[in-house]
GROMACS .gro file of C-alpha atoms in nm:
model
  248
    1MET     CA    1  10.787   7.954  12.318
    2THR     CA    2  10.521   7.983  12.586
    3THR     CA    3  10.400   8.335  12.648
    4ASN     CA    4  10.135   8.520  12.845
    5LYS     CA    5  10.183   8.829  12.631
    6LYS     CA    6  10.074   8.895  12.273
    7ILE     CA    7  10.228   8.831  11.933
    8TYR     CA    8  10.174   9.096  11.665
    9PHE     CA    9  10.199   9.081  11.286
   10ALA     CA   10  10.202   9.367  11.034
   11SER     CA   11  10.310   9.410  10.672
   12ASP     CA   12  10.317   9.627  10.362
   13GLN     CA   13  10.375   9.972  10.500
   14HIS     CA   14  10.563  10.083  10.184
   15PHE     CA   15  10.720  10.381  10.356
   16GLY     CA   16  10.859  10.626  10.104
   17ALA     CA   17  10.561  10.601   9.868
   18PRO     CA   18  10.398  10.768   9.693
   19THR     CA   19  10.610  11.062   9.814
   20PRO     CA   20  10.826  11.110  10.126
   21GLU     CA   21  10.588  11.381  10.249
   22LYS     CA   22  10.275  11.166  10.224
   23SER     CA   23  10.462  10.866  10.357
   24LYS     CA   24  10.551  11.047  10.681
   25ILE     CA   25  10.181  11.068  10.775
   26ARG     CA   26  10.148  10.690  10.751
   27GLU     CA   27  10.485  10.639  10.917
   28GLN     CA   28  10.374  10.840  11.220
   29LYS     CA   29  10.055  10.635  11.243
   30PHE     CA   30  10.254  10.314  11.238
   31VAL     CA   31  10.489  10.447  11.507
   32ASN     CA   32  10.184  10.535  11.718
   33TRP     CA   33  10.061  10.177  11.679
   34LEU     CA   34  10.398  10.040  11.786
   35ASP     CA   35  10.378  10.265  12.092
   36SER     CA   36  10.030  10.134  12.170
   37ILE     CA   37  10.138   9.768  12.177
   38LYS     CA   38  10.477   9.796  12.349
   39ASN     CA   39  10.344   9.714  12.697
   40ASP     CA   40  10.183   9.380  12.608
   41ALA     CA   41  10.394   9.265  12.309
   42GLU     CA   42  10.620   8.963  12.342
   43VAL     CA   43  10.708   8.939  11.973
   44ILE     CA   44  10.646   9.159  11.670
   45PHE     CA   45  10.663   9.017  11.319
   46LEU     CA   46  10.712   9.254  11.026
   47LEU     CA   47  10.610   9.061  10.718
   48GLY     CA   48  10.780   9.258  10.446
   49ASP     CA   49  10.760   9.571  10.232
   50LEU     CA   50  10.819   9.794  10.531
   51PHE     CA   51  10.986  10.021  10.277
   52ASP     CA   52  10.874  10.092   9.923
   53PHE     CA   53  11.235  10.046   9.822
   54TRP     CA   54  11.548   9.955  10.014
   55PHE     CA   55  11.898   9.895   9.889
   56GLU     CA   56  12.206   9.860  10.105
   57TYR     CA   57  12.528   9.981   9.958
   58LYS     CA   58  12.834   9.876  10.155
   59LYS     CA   59  12.850  10.208  10.340
   60VAL     CA   60  12.515  10.370  10.254
   61VAL     CA   61  12.151  10.303  10.343
   62PRO     CA   62  11.844  10.495  10.218
   63LYS     CA   63  11.774  10.838  10.360
   64GLY     CA   64  11.470  10.881  10.583
   65PHE     CA   65  11.257  10.644  10.794
   66VAL     CA   66  11.416  10.778  11.113
   67ARG     CA   67  11.097  10.763  11.318
   68VAL     CA   68  11.014  10.400  11.246
   69LEU     CA   69  11.375  10.281  11.272
   70GLY     CA   70  11.417  10.464  11.602
   71LYS     CA   71  11.098  10.314  11.742
   72LEU     CA   72  11.199   9.963  11.636
   73ALA     CA   73  11.537  10.013  11.804
   74GLU     CA   74  11.364  10.132  12.122
   75LEU     CA   75  11.130   9.832  12.132
   76ARG     CA   76  11.409   9.587  12.060
   77ASP     CA   77  11.630   9.741  12.330
   78SER     CA   78  11.342   9.705  12.576
   79GLY     CA   79  11.349   9.326  12.525
   80ILE     CA   80  11.067   9.279  12.272
   81GLN     CA   81  11.159   9.028  12.004
   82ILE     CA   82  11.120   9.156  11.648
   83HIS     CA   83  11.148   8.948  11.331
   84PHE     CA   84  11.166   9.094  10.981
   85PHE     CA   85  11.068   8.912  10.662
   86VAL     CA   86  11.200   9.063  10.341
   87GLY     CA   87  10.931   9.155  10.089
   88ASN     CA   88  10.944   9.209   9.715
   89HIS     CA   89  11.005   9.584   9.758
   90ASP     CA   90  11.282   9.554  10.017
   91LEU     CA   91  11.430   9.226   9.889
   92TRP     CA   92  11.775   9.385   9.874
   93MET     CA   93  11.783   9.404  10.252
   94GLN     CA   94  12.112   9.262  10.375
   95ASP     CA   95  12.239   9.276  10.735
   96TYR     CA   96  12.151   9.633  10.838
   97PHE     CA   97  11.860   9.530  11.063
   98GLU     CA   98  12.064   9.252  11.218
   99THR     CA   99  12.378   9.455  11.290
  100GLU     CA  100  12.218   9.789  11.382
  101LEU     CA  101  11.888   9.686  11.542
  102ASN     CA  102  11.950   9.324  11.647
  103ILE     CA  103  11.649   9.220  11.439
  104PRO     CA  104  11.688   8.891  11.248
  105THR     CA  105  11.603   8.908  10.879
  106TYR     CA  106  11.452   8.624  10.674
  107HIS     CA  107  11.427   8.579  10.297
  108SER     CA  108  11.182   8.287  10.297
  109PRO     CA  109  10.892   8.159  10.512
  110LYS     CA  110  10.983   8.031  10.855
  111GLU     CA  111  10.806   7.819  11.116
  112PHE     CA  112  10.744   7.934  11.473
  113THR     CA  113  10.557   7.778  11.766
  114PHE     CA  114  10.381   7.977  12.038
  115ASN     CA  115  10.175   7.814  12.314
  116ASN     CA  116  10.172   7.486  12.119
  117LYS     CA  117  10.029   7.660  11.810
  118THR     CA  118  10.238   7.631  11.494
  119PHE     CA  119  10.274   7.926  11.258
  120LEU     CA  120  10.418   7.942  10.908
  121ILE     CA  121  10.513   8.305  10.848
  122GLY     CA  122  10.648   8.496  10.548
  123HIS     CA  123  10.589   8.783  10.308
  124GLY     CA  124  10.410   8.577  10.044
  125ASP     CA  125  10.558   8.689   9.712
  126GLY     CA  126  10.632   8.419   9.457
  127LEU     CA  127  10.462   8.142   9.657
  128GLY     CA  128  10.211   7.900   9.517
  129PRO     CA  129  10.139   7.818   9.152
  130GLU     CA  130  10.152   8.064   8.861
  131ASP     CA  131  10.301   8.415   8.890
  132LYS     CA  132  10.583   8.276   8.677
  133GLY     CA  133  10.680   8.616   8.538
  134TYR     CA  134  10.745   8.754   8.885
  135LYS     CA  135  10.938   8.443   8.987
  136ARG     CA  136  11.170   8.486   8.691
  137MET     CA  137  11.212   8.856   8.769
  138LYS     CA  138  11.290   8.779   9.135
  139LYS     CA  139  11.567   8.540   9.033
  140VAL     CA  140  11.727   8.822   8.835
  141PHE     CA  141  11.691   9.077   9.114
  142THR     CA  142  11.829   8.847   9.383
  143ASN     CA  143  12.120   8.729   9.172
  144PRO     CA  144  12.449   8.842   9.333
  145ILE     CA  145  12.578   8.961   8.997
  146SER     CA  146  12.273   9.186   8.948
  147LYS     CA  147  12.321   9.336   9.293
  148TRP     CA  148  12.692   9.387   9.227
  149PHE     CA  149  12.623   9.581   8.907
  150TYR     CA  150  12.350   9.791   9.069
  151ARG     CA  151  12.579   9.882   9.356
  152TRP     CA  152  12.804  10.063   9.108
  153LEU     CA  153  12.532  10.322   9.043
  154HIS     CA  154  12.577  10.634   9.251
  155PRO     CA  155  12.324  10.616   9.540
  156ASP     CA  156  12.150  10.936   9.425
  157ILE     CA  157  12.090  10.778   9.084
  158GLY     CA  158  12.020  10.425   9.206
  159MET     CA  159  11.768  10.532   9.470
  160ARG     CA  160  11.586  10.778   9.241
  161LEU     CA  161  11.557  10.521   8.962
  162ALA     CA  162  11.440  10.242   9.191
  163GLN     CA  163  11.182  10.457   9.372
  164TYR     CA  164  11.038  10.574   9.039
  165LEU     CA  165  11.003  10.220   8.908
  166SER     CA  166  10.869  10.095   9.241
  167VAL     CA  167  10.582  10.343   9.248
  168LYS     CA  168  10.503  10.275   8.883
  169ASN     CA  169  10.493   9.897   8.921
  170LYS     CA  170  10.329   9.794   9.244
  171LEU     CA  171  10.007   9.742   9.430
  172ILE     CA  172   9.987  10.098   9.559
  173SER     CA  173   9.951  10.230   9.204
  174GLY     CA  174   9.663  10.008   9.093
  175GLU     CA  175   9.348   9.839   9.216
  176GLU     CA  176   9.345   9.514   9.021
  177ASP     CA  177   9.589   9.325   9.244
  178VAL     CA  178   9.409   9.410   9.568
  179LYS     CA  179   9.080   9.250   9.473
  180TYR     CA  180   8.980   8.916   9.620
  181LEU     CA  181   9.019   8.663   9.340
  182GLY     CA  182   8.822   8.373   9.488
  183GLU     CA  183   8.974   8.091   9.686
  184GLU     CA  184   9.066   7.884   9.381
  185ASN     CA  185   9.259   8.177   9.232
  186GLU     CA  186   9.433   8.297   9.546
  187TRP     CA  187   9.786   8.160   9.505
  188LEU     CA  188   9.869   8.192   9.873
  189VAL     CA  189   9.561   7.988   9.961
  190GLN     CA  190   9.679   7.717   9.722
  191TYR     CA  191  10.027   7.735   9.874
  192CYS     CA  192   9.885   7.693  10.226
  193LYS     CA  193   9.676   7.395  10.121
  194LYS     CA  194   9.979   7.228   9.969
  195LYS     CA  195  10.191   7.291  10.281
  196LEU     CA  196   9.914   7.147  10.494
  197THR     CA  197   9.946   6.815  10.313
  198GLU     CA  198  10.310   6.802  10.426
  199LYS     CA  199  10.268   6.916  10.786
  200HIS     CA  200  10.004   7.064  11.012
  201TYR     CA  201  10.008   7.437  11.080
  202ASP     CA  202   9.750   7.612  11.293
  203PHE     CA  203   9.806   7.948  11.126
  204PHE     CA  204   9.957   8.076  10.802
  205LEU     CA  205  10.051   8.445  10.826
  206PHE     CA  206  10.142   8.637  10.511
  207GLY     CA  207  10.132   8.988  10.364
  208HIS     CA  208  10.198   9.093  10.003
  209ARG     CA  209   9.833   9.093   9.891
  210HIS     CA  210   9.751   9.429  10.055
  211LEU     CA  211   9.415   9.276  10.137
  212PRO     CA  212   9.313   9.169  10.490
  213LEU     CA  213   9.190   8.810  10.464
  214GLU     CA  214   9.090   8.529  10.699
  215ILE     CA  215   9.033   8.198  10.519
  216ALA     CA  216   8.989   7.855  10.674
  217ILE     CA  217   9.227   7.610  10.508
  218SER     CA  218   9.091   7.317  10.707
  219GLU     CA  219   8.881   7.262  11.019
  220ASN     CA  220   9.172   7.362  11.244
  221SER     CA  221   9.399   7.564  11.018
  222LYS     CA  222   9.361   7.924  10.899
  223TYR     CA  223   9.532   8.153  10.651
  224ILE     CA  224   9.548   8.519  10.752
  225ASN     CA  225   9.671   8.801  10.533
  226THR     CA  226   9.761   9.107  10.736
  227GLY     CA  227   9.651   9.362  10.473
  228ASP     CA  228   9.848   9.687  10.455
  229TRP     CA  229   9.920  10.027  10.608
  230ILE     CA  230   9.816  10.219  10.298
  231SER     CA  231   9.440  10.166  10.285
  232TYR     CA  232   9.345   9.928  10.566
  233PHE     CA  233   9.590   9.979  10.855
  234THR     CA  234   9.533   9.621  10.968
  235TYR     CA  235   9.742   9.382  11.175
  236GLY     CA  236   9.732   9.034  11.326
  237GLU     CA  237   9.719   8.969  11.699
  238PHE     CA  238   9.770   8.636  11.877
  239ASP     CA  239   9.676   8.650  12.244
  240GLY     CA  240   9.808   8.304  12.325
  241VAL     CA  241   9.485   8.128  12.232
  242GLN     CA  242   9.310   8.314  11.952
  243MET     CA  243   9.448   8.463  11.632
  244MET     CA  244   9.263   8.779  11.528
  245LEU     CA  245   9.279   9.033  11.246
  246LYS     CA  246   9.234   9.390  11.372
  247SER     CA  247   9.252   9.746  11.240
  248TYR     CA  248   9.417  10.049  11.395
   0.00000   0.00000   0.00000
């Protein structure tokens, strides 16, 4: 795609945490940001963990999030392209965004090209070496049998249980995982370097780390982590030439 408008990237909003009441403050801020970019946005990428927990029963979706869902619907209806990458907290996303909002949903990194610049984009969980415990856990969670059994829980029980466990076991509840580990210990950096040996990418865009980062992978390739909307309120912006990390 060739565009004279801007491409935006944001991730890790974790709406619903730590409580619905506190989450609404951050949700309104994110909606205000979406309003502020709607006149010059060509494409918006949401890089995962928009929700602290999301599970789609066949006829039921989680309560709440009306403001952000309504704003995304408005922007999509206006002609702005929106792409959603499933994160580790909303990995049970199915086809709700696609059928209700006309927003394609991806479960793995995907390549895009804008103005002859190539991007590899994804959430970032389970990529690179190590993190073997999480990779095993993800296989269990994404197994169709696991989802089938979970669906038999009444939504009031299933949602309450999942939200409790989500807040207890994630980046928002601790500081250790949001510290910069050094380039040699950053698994996403190692993943980007490996991908670069297979094919050239100008930019790697990921979330998951909750830490805004800009790291040169080579002389003409850069890894950018978009941070989060819990502590940093950061996002990526591509103006057709330059890729920048900004805060709102």
